[in-house]
PDB file of C-alpha atoms in Angstrom:
ATOM      1  CA  MET A   1      96.073  92.075  93.860  1.00  0.00           C
ATOM      2  CA  LYS A   2      99.194  90.078  94.634  1.00  0.00           C
ATOM      3  CA  VAL A   3     102.679  91.364  94.018  1.00  0.00           C
ATOM      4  CA  VAL A   4     105.327  89.302  92.268  1.00  0.00           C
ATOM      5  CA  GLN A   5     108.693  89.036  93.980  1.00  0.00           C
ATOM      6  CA  VAL A   6     111.551  88.226  91.605  1.00  0.00           C
ATOM      7  CA  ARG A   7     114.913  88.207  93.356  1.00  0.00           C
ATOM      8  CA  ASP A   8     115.176  91.694  94.903  1.00  0.00           C
ATOM      9  CA  CYS A   9     112.514  93.214  92.639  1.00  0.00           C
ATOM     10  CA  THR A  10     108.917  93.627  93.823  1.00  0.00           C
ATOM     11  CA  ILE A  11     106.503  94.027  90.909  1.00  0.00           C
ATOM     12  CA  GLY A  12     103.060  95.436  91.635  1.00  0.00           C
ATOM     13  CA  GLY A  13     102.148  98.712  93.291  1.00  0.00           C
ATOM     14  CA  GLY A  14     104.374 101.738  93.738  1.00  0.00           C
ATOM     15  CA  ARG A  15     106.853 102.812  91.092  1.00  0.00           C
ATOM     16  CA  ALA A  16     106.702 101.100  87.719  1.00  0.00           C
ATOM     17  CA  LYS A  17     109.745  98.872  87.347  1.00  0.00           C
ATOM     18  CA  ILE A  18     112.029  99.438  84.359  1.00  0.00           C
ATOM     19  CA  CYS A  19     112.986  96.538  82.094  1.00  0.00           C
ATOM     20  CA  VAL A  20     115.693  96.759  79.426  1.00  0.00           C
ATOM     21  CA  PRO A  21     115.658  94.233  76.541  1.00  0.00           C
ATOM     22  CA  LEU A  22     118.832  92.626  75.153  1.00  0.00           C
ATOM     23  CA  THR A  23     118.672  92.496  71.353  1.00  0.00           C
ATOM     24  CA  GLY A  24     122.107  91.350  70.168  1.00  0.00           C
ATOM     25  CA  GLY A  25     122.315  88.875  67.324  1.00  0.00           C
ATOM     26  CA  THR A  26     125.504  87.060  68.344  1.00  0.00           C
ATOM     27  CA  LEU A  27     126.984  85.801  71.598  1.00  0.00           C
ATOM     28  CA  PRO A  28     129.817  88.388  71.795  1.00  0.00           C
ATOM     29  CA  GLY A  29     127.398  91.214  71.100  1.00  0.00           C
ATOM     30  CA  LEU A  30     124.880  89.927  73.622  1.00  0.00           C
ATOM     31  CA  LEU A  31     127.466  89.526  76.376  1.00  0.00           C
ATOM     32  CA  ALA A  32     128.801  93.040  75.801  1.00  0.00           C
ATOM     33  CA  GLU A  33     125.264  94.407  75.820  1.00  0.00           C
ATOM     34  CA  ALA A  34     124.368  92.441  78.969  1.00  0.00           C
ATOM     35  CA  ARG A  35     127.380  93.782  80.869  1.00  0.00           C
ATOM     36  CA  GLU A  36     126.582  97.325  79.755  1.00  0.00           C
ATOM     37  CA  VAL A  37     122.951  97.003  80.837  1.00  0.00           C
ATOM     38  CA  ALA A  38     123.854  95.327  84.136  1.00  0.00           C
ATOM     39  CA  ALA A  39     126.154  98.222  84.978  1.00  0.00           C
ATOM     40  CA  LEU A  40     123.180 100.588  84.586  1.00  0.00           C
ATOM     41  CA  GLN A  41     121.154  98.496  87.053  1.00  0.00           C
ATOM     42  CA  PRO A  42     117.611  98.539  85.666  1.00  0.00           C
ATOM     43  CA  ASP A  43     114.985  96.655  87.654  1.00  0.00           C
ATOM     44  CA  LEU A  44     114.773  93.782  85.150  1.00  0.00           C
ATOM     45  CA  VAL A  45     116.472  92.562  81.980  1.00  0.00           C
ATOM     46  CA  GLU A  46     114.738  90.787  79.102  1.00  0.00           C
ATOM     47  CA  TRP A  47     116.499  88.614  76.533  1.00  0.00           C
ATOM     48  CA  ARG A  48     114.691  88.866  73.207  1.00  0.00           C
ATOM     49  CA  ALA A  49     115.930  85.532  71.876  1.00  0.00           C
ATOM     50  CA  ASP A  50     114.145  86.108  68.555  1.00  0.00           C
ATOM     51  CA  PHE A  51     116.888  88.664  67.767  1.00  0.00           C
ATOM     52  CA  PHE A  52     119.560  85.957  68.198  1.00  0.00           C
ATOM     53  CA  GLN A  53     120.794  84.634  64.851  1.00  0.00           C
ATOM     54  CA  ALA A  54     120.866  80.992  66.008  1.00  0.00           C
ATOM     55  CA  VAL A  55     117.495  81.051  67.769  1.00  0.00           C
ATOM     56  CA  HIS A  56     116.429  77.857  65.974  1.00  0.00           C
ATOM     57  CA  ASP A  57     119.218  75.921  67.692  1.00  0.00           C
ATOM     58  CA  CYS A  58     117.860  75.142  71.167  1.00  0.00           C
ATOM     59  CA  ARG A  59     121.214  73.956  72.481  1.00  0.00           C
ATOM     60  CA  GLN A  60     122.910  77.214  71.482  1.00  0.00           C
ATOM     61  CA  VAL A  61     120.073  79.280  72.931  1.00  0.00           C
ATOM     62  CA  LEU A  62     120.325  77.550  76.309  1.00  0.00           C
ATOM     63  CA  ALA A  63     124.105  77.952  76.332  1.00  0.00           C
ATOM     64  CA  VAL A  64     123.728  81.683  75.677  1.00  0.00           C
ATOM     65  CA  LEU A  65     121.012  81.957  78.310  1.00  0.00           C
ATOM     66  CA  ARG A  66     123.392  80.520  80.902  1.00  0.00           C
ATOM     67  CA  ARG A  67     126.074  83.053  79.942  1.00  0.00           C
ATOM     68  CA  LEU A  68     123.571  85.909  80.136  1.00  0.00           C
ATOM     69  CA  ARG A  69     122.358  84.731  83.536  1.00  0.00           C
ATOM     70  CA  ALA A  70     125.903  85.093  84.827  1.00  0.00           C
ATOM     71  CA  ALA A  71     126.455  88.415  83.042  1.00  0.00           C
ATOM     72  CA  VAL A  72     123.435  90.204  84.560  1.00  0.00           C
ATOM     73  CA  GLY A  73     124.157  89.020  88.104  1.00  0.00           C
ATOM     74  CA  ASN A  74     121.216  89.226  90.474  1.00  0.00           C
ATOM     75  CA  LEU A  75     119.001  91.234  88.130  1.00  0.00           C
ATOM     76  CA  PRO A  76     115.742  89.430  87.275  1.00  0.00           C
ATOM     77  CA  LEU A  77     115.948  87.955  83.774  1.00  0.00           C
ATOM     78  CA  ILE A  78     113.001  87.483  81.395  1.00  0.00           C
ATOM     79  CA  PHE A  79     113.309  84.988  78.537  1.00  0.00           C
ATOM     80  CA  THR A  80     111.252  85.978  75.495  1.00  0.00           C
ATOM     81  CA  CYS A  81     111.093  84.516  71.992  1.00  0.00           C
ATOM     82  CA  ARG A  82     108.534  86.776  70.383  1.00  0.00           C
ATOM     83  CA  ASP A  83     106.168  85.443  67.728  1.00  0.00           C
ATOM     84  CA  GLN A  84     106.743  87.148  64.382  1.00  0.00           C
ATOM     85  CA  GLN A  85     103.053  88.113  64.189  1.00  0.00           C
ATOM     86  CA  GLU A  86     103.569  90.162  67.346  1.00  0.00           C
ATOM     87  CA  GLY A  87     106.864  91.837  66.533  1.00  0.00           C
ATOM     88  CA  GLY A  88     109.320  88.940  66.614  1.00  0.00           C
ATOM     89  CA  LEU A  89     112.369  89.340  64.395  1.00  0.00           C
ATOM     90  CA  GLN A  90     112.507  85.786  63.008  1.00  0.00           C
ATOM     91  CA  GLU A  91     109.881  83.365  61.774  1.00  0.00           C
ATOM     92  CA  MET A  92     109.487  80.351  64.034  1.00  0.00           C
ATOM     93  CA  ALA A  93     106.728  77.781  64.358  1.00  0.00           C
ATOM     94  CA  THR A  94     104.593  78.014  67.476  1.00  0.00           C
ATOM     95  CA  ALA A  95     105.540  74.496  68.565  1.00  0.00           C
ATOM     96  CA  ALA A  96     109.247  75.310  68.309  1.00  0.00           C
ATOM     97  CA  ARG A  97     108.846  78.534  70.303  1.00  0.00           C
ATOM     98  CA  VAL A  98     106.902  76.767  73.029  1.00  0.00           C
ATOM     99  CA  GLU A  99     109.527  74.018  73.241  1.00  0.00           C
ATOM    100  CA  LEU A 100     112.187  76.701  73.612  1.00  0.00           C
ATOM    101  CA  LEU A 101     110.226  78.358  76.421  1.00  0.00           C
ATOM    102  CA  LEU A 102     109.791  75.031  78.211  1.00  0.00           C
ATOM    103  CA  ALA A 103     113.518  74.328  77.876  1.00  0.00           C
ATOM    104  CA  ALA A 104     114.346  77.773  79.267  1.00  0.00           C
ATOM    105  CA  VAL A 105     112.060  77.137  82.248  1.00  0.00           C
ATOM    106  CA  GLU A 106     113.758  73.800  82.963  1.00  0.00           C
ATOM    107  CA  SER A 107     117.242  75.285  82.583  1.00  0.00           C
ATOM    108  CA  GLY A 108     117.066  77.205  85.853  1.00  0.00           C
ATOM    109  CA  ASP A 109     118.699  80.204  84.151  1.00  0.00           C
ATOM    110  CA  THR A 110     115.693  82.498  83.804  1.00  0.00           C
ATOM    111  CA  ASP A 111     113.363  84.072  86.354  1.00  0.00           C
ATOM    112  CA  LEU A 112     110.447  84.784  84.017  1.00  0.00           C
ATOM    113  CA  VAL A 113     109.256  83.701  80.584  1.00  0.00           C
ATOM    114  CA  ASP A 114     106.903  85.513  78.217  1.00  0.00           C
ATOM    115  CA  ILE A 115     104.380  83.619  76.089  1.00  0.00           C
ATOM    116  CA  GLU A 116     101.846  85.216  73.767  1.00  0.00           C
ATOM    117  CA  LEU A 117      98.132  84.645  74.243  1.00  0.00           C
ATOM    118  CA  LEU A 118      97.906  83.692  70.558  1.00  0.00           C
ATOM    119  CA  SER A 119     100.057  80.625  71.275  1.00  0.00           C
ATOM    120  CA  GLY A 120      96.827  78.903  72.312  1.00  0.00           C
ATOM    121  CA  LYS A 121      95.310  77.907  75.636  1.00  0.00           C
ATOM    122  CA  ASP A 122      96.944  74.486  75.817  1.00  0.00           C
ATOM    123  CA  ASN A 123     100.426  75.840  75.086  1.00  0.00           C
ATOM    124  CA  VAL A 124     100.056  78.663  77.585  1.00  0.00           C
ATOM    125  CA  ARG A 125      98.860  76.269  80.277  1.00  0.00           C
ATOM    126  CA  ASP A 126     101.729  73.865  79.559  1.00  0.00           C
ATOM    127  CA  VAL A 127     104.221  76.679  80.096  1.00  0.00           C
ATOM    128  CA  VAL A 128     102.427  77.923  83.217  1.00  0.00           C
ATOM    129  CA  ASP A 129     102.259  74.430  84.738  1.00  0.00           C
ATOM    130  CA  LEU A 130     105.941  73.687  84.157  1.00  0.00           C
ATOM    131  CA  ALA A 131     106.985  77.149  85.305  1.00  0.00           C
ATOM    132  CA  ARG A 132     105.201  76.712  88.622  1.00  0.00           C
ATOM    133  CA  LYS A 133     107.105  73.486  89.232  1.00  0.00           C
ATOM    134  CA  HIS A 134     110.404  75.303  88.676  1.00  0.00           C
ATOM    135  CA  GLY A 135     109.638  78.569  90.482  1.00  0.00           C
ATOM    136  CA  VAL A 136     109.597  80.601  87.249  1.00  0.00           C
ATOM    137  CA  HIS A 137     107.063  83.409  86.705  1.00  0.00           C
ATOM    138  CA  VAL A 138     105.031  83.645  83.498  1.00  0.00           C
ATOM    139  CA  ILE A 139     104.047  86.759  81.564  1.00  0.00           C
ATOM    140  CA  VAL A 140     101.147  86.109  79.184  1.00  0.00           C
ATOM    141  CA  SER A 141     101.190  88.830  76.551  1.00  0.00           C
ATOM    142  CA  CYS A 142      99.390  90.265  73.541  1.00  0.00           C
ATOM    143  CA  HIS A 143     100.804  92.754  71.024  1.00  0.00           C
ATOM    144  CA  ASP A 144      98.741  94.489  68.333  1.00  0.00           C
ATOM    145  CA  PHE A 145     101.026  96.312  65.882  1.00  0.00           C
ATOM    146  CA  VAL A 146      98.113  97.418  63.698  1.00  0.00           C
ATOM    147  CA  LYS A 147      95.540  99.096  65.907  1.00  0.00           C
ATOM    148  CA  THR A 148      94.167  99.872  69.351  1.00  0.00           C
ATOM    149  CA  PRO A 149      91.093  97.708  70.065  1.00  0.00           C
ATOM    150  CA  PRO A 150      88.074  99.118  71.922  1.00  0.00           C
ATOM    151  CA  VAL A 151      88.426  99.492  75.690  1.00  0.00           C
ATOM    152  CA  GLU A 152      86.155  96.540  76.459  1.00  0.00           C
ATOM    153  CA  GLU A 153      88.140  94.283  74.129  1.00  0.00           C
ATOM    154  CA  MET A 154      91.457  95.290  75.715  1.00  0.00           C
ATOM    155  CA  VAL A 155      90.097  94.577  79.188  1.00  0.00           C
ATOM    156  CA  GLY A 156      88.867  91.217  77.895  1.00  0.00           C
ATOM    157  CA  ILE A 157      92.340  90.352  76.597  1.00  0.00           C
ATOM    158  CA  LEU A 158      93.917  91.089  79.966  1.00  0.00           C
ATOM    159  CA  ARG A 159      91.248  89.026  81.719  1.00  0.00           C
ATOM    160  CA  ARG A 160      91.836  86.049  79.417  1.00  0.00           C
ATOM    161  CA  GLU A 161      95.566  86.218  80.075  1.00  0.00           C
ATOM    162  CA  GLN A 162      94.922  86.266  83.805  1.00  0.00           C
ATOM    163  CA  ASP A 163      92.444  83.375  83.592  1.00  0.00           C
ATOM    164  CA  LEU A 164      95.123  81.214  81.946  1.00  0.00           C
ATOM    165  CA  GLY A 165      97.266  81.464  85.064  1.00  0.00           C
ATOM    166  CA  ALA A 166      99.588  84.334  84.210  1.00  0.00           C
ATOM    167  CA  ASP A 167     101.703  85.765  87.011  1.00  0.00           C
ATOM    168  CA  LEU A 168     101.779  89.019  85.042  1.00  0.00           C
ATOM    169  CA  VAL A 169      99.581  90.122  82.141  1.00  0.00           C
ATOM    170  CA  LYS A 170     100.778  92.286  79.259  1.00  0.00           C
ATOM    171  CA  LEU A 171      99.123  94.230  76.453  1.00  0.00           C
ATOM    172  CA  ALA A 172     100.824  96.461  73.867  1.00  0.00           C
ATOM    173  CA  VAL A 173      98.849  98.226  71.136  1.00  0.00           C
ATOM    174  CA  MET A 174      99.506 100.570  68.219  1.00  0.00           C
ATOM    175  CA  PRO A 175      97.686 103.907  68.494  1.00  0.00           C
ATOM    176  CA  GLY A 176      96.478 105.740  65.435  1.00  0.00           C
ATOM    177  CA  THR A 177      95.269 108.790  67.343  1.00  0.00           C
ATOM    178  CA  SER A 178      95.786 110.430  70.711  1.00  0.00           C
ATOM    179  CA  ARG A 179      92.381 109.107  71.741  1.00  0.00           C
ATOM    180  CA  ASP A 180      93.668 105.569  71.198  1.00  0.00           C
ATOM    181  CA  VAL A 181      96.347 106.239  73.819  1.00  0.00           C
ATOM    182  CA  LEU A 182      93.660 107.438  76.224  1.00  0.00           C
ATOM    183  CA  HIS A 183      91.689 104.257  75.542  1.00  0.00           C
ATOM    184  CA  LEU A 184      94.720 102.084  76.387  1.00  0.00           C
ATOM    185  CA  LEU A 185      95.197 103.969  79.653  1.00  0.00           C
ATOM    186  CA  GLU A 186      91.466 103.716  80.408  1.00  0.00           C
ATOM    187  CA  ALA A 187      91.514  99.960  79.793  1.00  0.00           C
ATOM    188  CA  THR A 188      94.527  99.606  82.087  1.00  0.00           C
ATOM    189  CA  LEU A 189      92.829 101.521  84.887  1.00  0.00           C
ATOM    190  CA  LEU A 190      89.537  99.682  84.451  1.00  0.00           C
ATOM    191  CA  PHE A 191      91.223  96.278  84.553  1.00  0.00           C
ATOM    192  CA  LYS A 192      93.308  97.284  87.543  1.00  0.00           C
ATOM    193  CA  GLU A 193      90.343  98.594  89.526  1.00  0.00           C
ATOM    194  CA  LYS A 194      87.837  95.833  88.744  1.00  0.00           C
ATOM    195  CA  TYR A 195      89.612  92.621  87.775  1.00  0.00           C
ATOM    196  CA  ALA A 196      93.344  92.550  88.421  1.00  0.00           C
ATOM    197  CA  GLN A 197      94.673  89.795  90.636  1.00  0.00           C
ATOM    198  CA  VAL A 198      98.211  90.022  89.207  1.00  0.00           C
ATOM    199  CA  PRO A 199     100.534  92.840  88.093  1.00  0.00           C
ATOM    200  CA  VAL A 200      99.784  94.489  84.759  1.00  0.00           C
ATOM    201  CA  ILE A 201     102.034  95.675  81.932  1.00  0.00           C
ATOM    202  CA  THR A 202     100.499  97.896  79.253  1.00  0.00           C
ATOM    203  CA  MET A 203     101.736 100.366  76.691  1.00  0.00           C
ATOM    204  CA  ALA A 204     100.757 102.217  73.551  1.00  0.00           C
ATOM    205  CA  MET A 205     103.619 101.894  71.088  1.00  0.00           C
ATOM    206  CA  SER A 206     105.283 104.448  68.775  1.00  0.00           C
ATOM    207  CA  GLY A 207     106.040 108.081  69.533  1.00  0.00           C
ATOM    208  CA  LEU A 208     102.324 108.803  69.808  1.00  0.00           C
ATOM    209  CA  GLY A 209     102.069 106.385  72.731  1.00  0.00           C
ATOM    210  CA  LEU A 210     105.146 107.684  74.550  1.00  0.00           C
ATOM    211  CA  ILE A 211     103.136 109.056  77.468  1.00  0.00           C
ATOM    212  CA  SER A 212     101.940 105.530  78.305  1.00  0.00           C
ATOM    213  CA  ARG A 213     105.552 104.479  78.898  1.00  0.00           C
ATOM    214  CA  LEU A 214     106.287 107.531  81.030  1.00  0.00           C
ATOM    215  CA  ALA A 215     103.101 107.758  83.095  1.00  0.00           C
ATOM    216  CA  GLY A 216     101.609 104.288  82.803  1.00  0.00           C
ATOM    217  CA  ALA A 217     102.077 103.642  86.513  1.00  0.00           C
ATOM    218  CA  ALA A 218      99.501 106.335  87.286  1.00  0.00           C
ATOM    219  CA  PHE A 219      96.924 104.177  85.477  1.00  0.00           C
ATOM    220  CA  GLY A 220      98.073 100.822  86.837  1.00  0.00           C
ATOM    221  CA  SER A 221     100.932  99.579  84.647  1.00  0.00           C
ATOM    222  CA  ASP A 222     103.618  97.926  86.772  1.00  0.00           C
ATOM    223  CA  ILE A 223     106.511  97.576  84.286  1.00  0.00           C
ATOM    224  CA  THR A 224     107.763  99.855  81.537  1.00  0.00           C
ATOM    225  CA  PHE A 225     110.391  99.022  78.926  1.00  0.00           C
ATOM    226  CA  ALA A 226     113.415 101.196  78.163  1.00  0.00           C
ATOM    227  CA  SER A 227     116.158 100.881  75.573  1.00  0.00           C
ATOM    228  CA  CYS A 228     119.917 100.756  75.920  1.00  0.00           C
ATOM    229  CA  ARG A 229     121.484 100.141  72.513  1.00  0.00           C
ATOM    230  CA  ARG A 230     118.465  99.291  70.355  1.00  0.00           C
ATOM    231  CA  GLN A 231     114.702  99.454  70.681  1.00  0.00           C
ATOM    232  CA  SER A 232     112.885  96.117  70.759  1.00  0.00           C
ATOM    233  CA  ALA A 233     109.539  97.845  70.113  1.00  0.00           C
ATOM    234  CA  PRO A 234     108.530 101.270  68.716  1.00  0.00           C
ATOM    235  CA  GLY A 235     108.579 104.142  71.186  1.00  0.00           C
ATOM    236  CA  GLN A 236     110.936 102.810  73.853  1.00  0.00           C
ATOM    237  CA  VAL A 237     112.693 105.549  75.806  1.00  0.00           C
ATOM    238  CA  PRO A 238     116.427 105.418  76.653  1.00  0.00           C
ATOM    239  CA  LEU A 239     116.927 104.069  80.177  1.00  0.00           C
ATOM    240  CA  GLU A 240     118.670 107.103  81.655  1.00  0.00           C
ATOM    241  CA  LEU A 241     116.003 109.487  80.340  1.00  0.00           C
ATOM    242  CA  LEU A 242     113.202 107.321  81.711  1.00  0.00           C
ATOM    243  CA  ARG A 243     114.900 107.245  85.110  1.00  0.00           C
ATOM    244  CA  GLU A 244     115.160 111.035  85.171  1.00  0.00           C
ATOM    245  CA  ILE A 245     111.472 111.382  84.343  1.00  0.00           C
ATOM    246  CA  GLN A 246     110.510 108.919  87.085  1.00  0.00           C
ATOM    247  CA  LEU A 247     112.449 111.009  89.614  1.00  0.00           C
ATOM    248  CA  LEU A 248     110.381 114.047  88.661  1.00  0.00           C
ATOM    249  CA  THR A 249     106.992 112.339  89.059  1.00  0.00           C
TER     250      THR A 249
END
């Protein structure tokens, strides 16, 4: 399996890297949040652009992205505009989201972009192809806020993401039982041992899935998400607490 080097951050193997999402709705709020997060020095920062009130205005989004790039310094920055079906805050047509991702790639102000598997093969490949030309890494992701699929299905999702050219693959599921959390961890380990050619990001959401965020690295997950001001998904742990737990393991 290859590792992914993003600025000074090596993703893949060893300690799971910690990513903190930015979820402000306005430019002043986002800049304040970005400076606060940057001072805490996580491994990566993600801008959840779907939380931004003017996300439908591409010009404004790119202007904010440039300001955030400067605010987080040398920390790797992920640009994400999450589809509403997979937890995004605002409704946005797939074509508009993909155009926004392509514009972010071309801007030179982001290190990684996240595109959902449900965006369709052609859209994912368009983003991957353009990203490679600009030296940007692509996370292909899938989020199920309703259930935890069977182990074989989860492994299949990760394999499809990888086959589309992802630099990192991501799967987040909603557990209904403790056994569902075990199944997510089993799928992660199985994919990592048998199929993984790229780093993997997996988690079971909500409080029930908390252990997957704390100990996911033991089963093969290479990035975990922590909160600063506001959770971007159910079950995220505050950054400082997650750091303390990592020091103990």
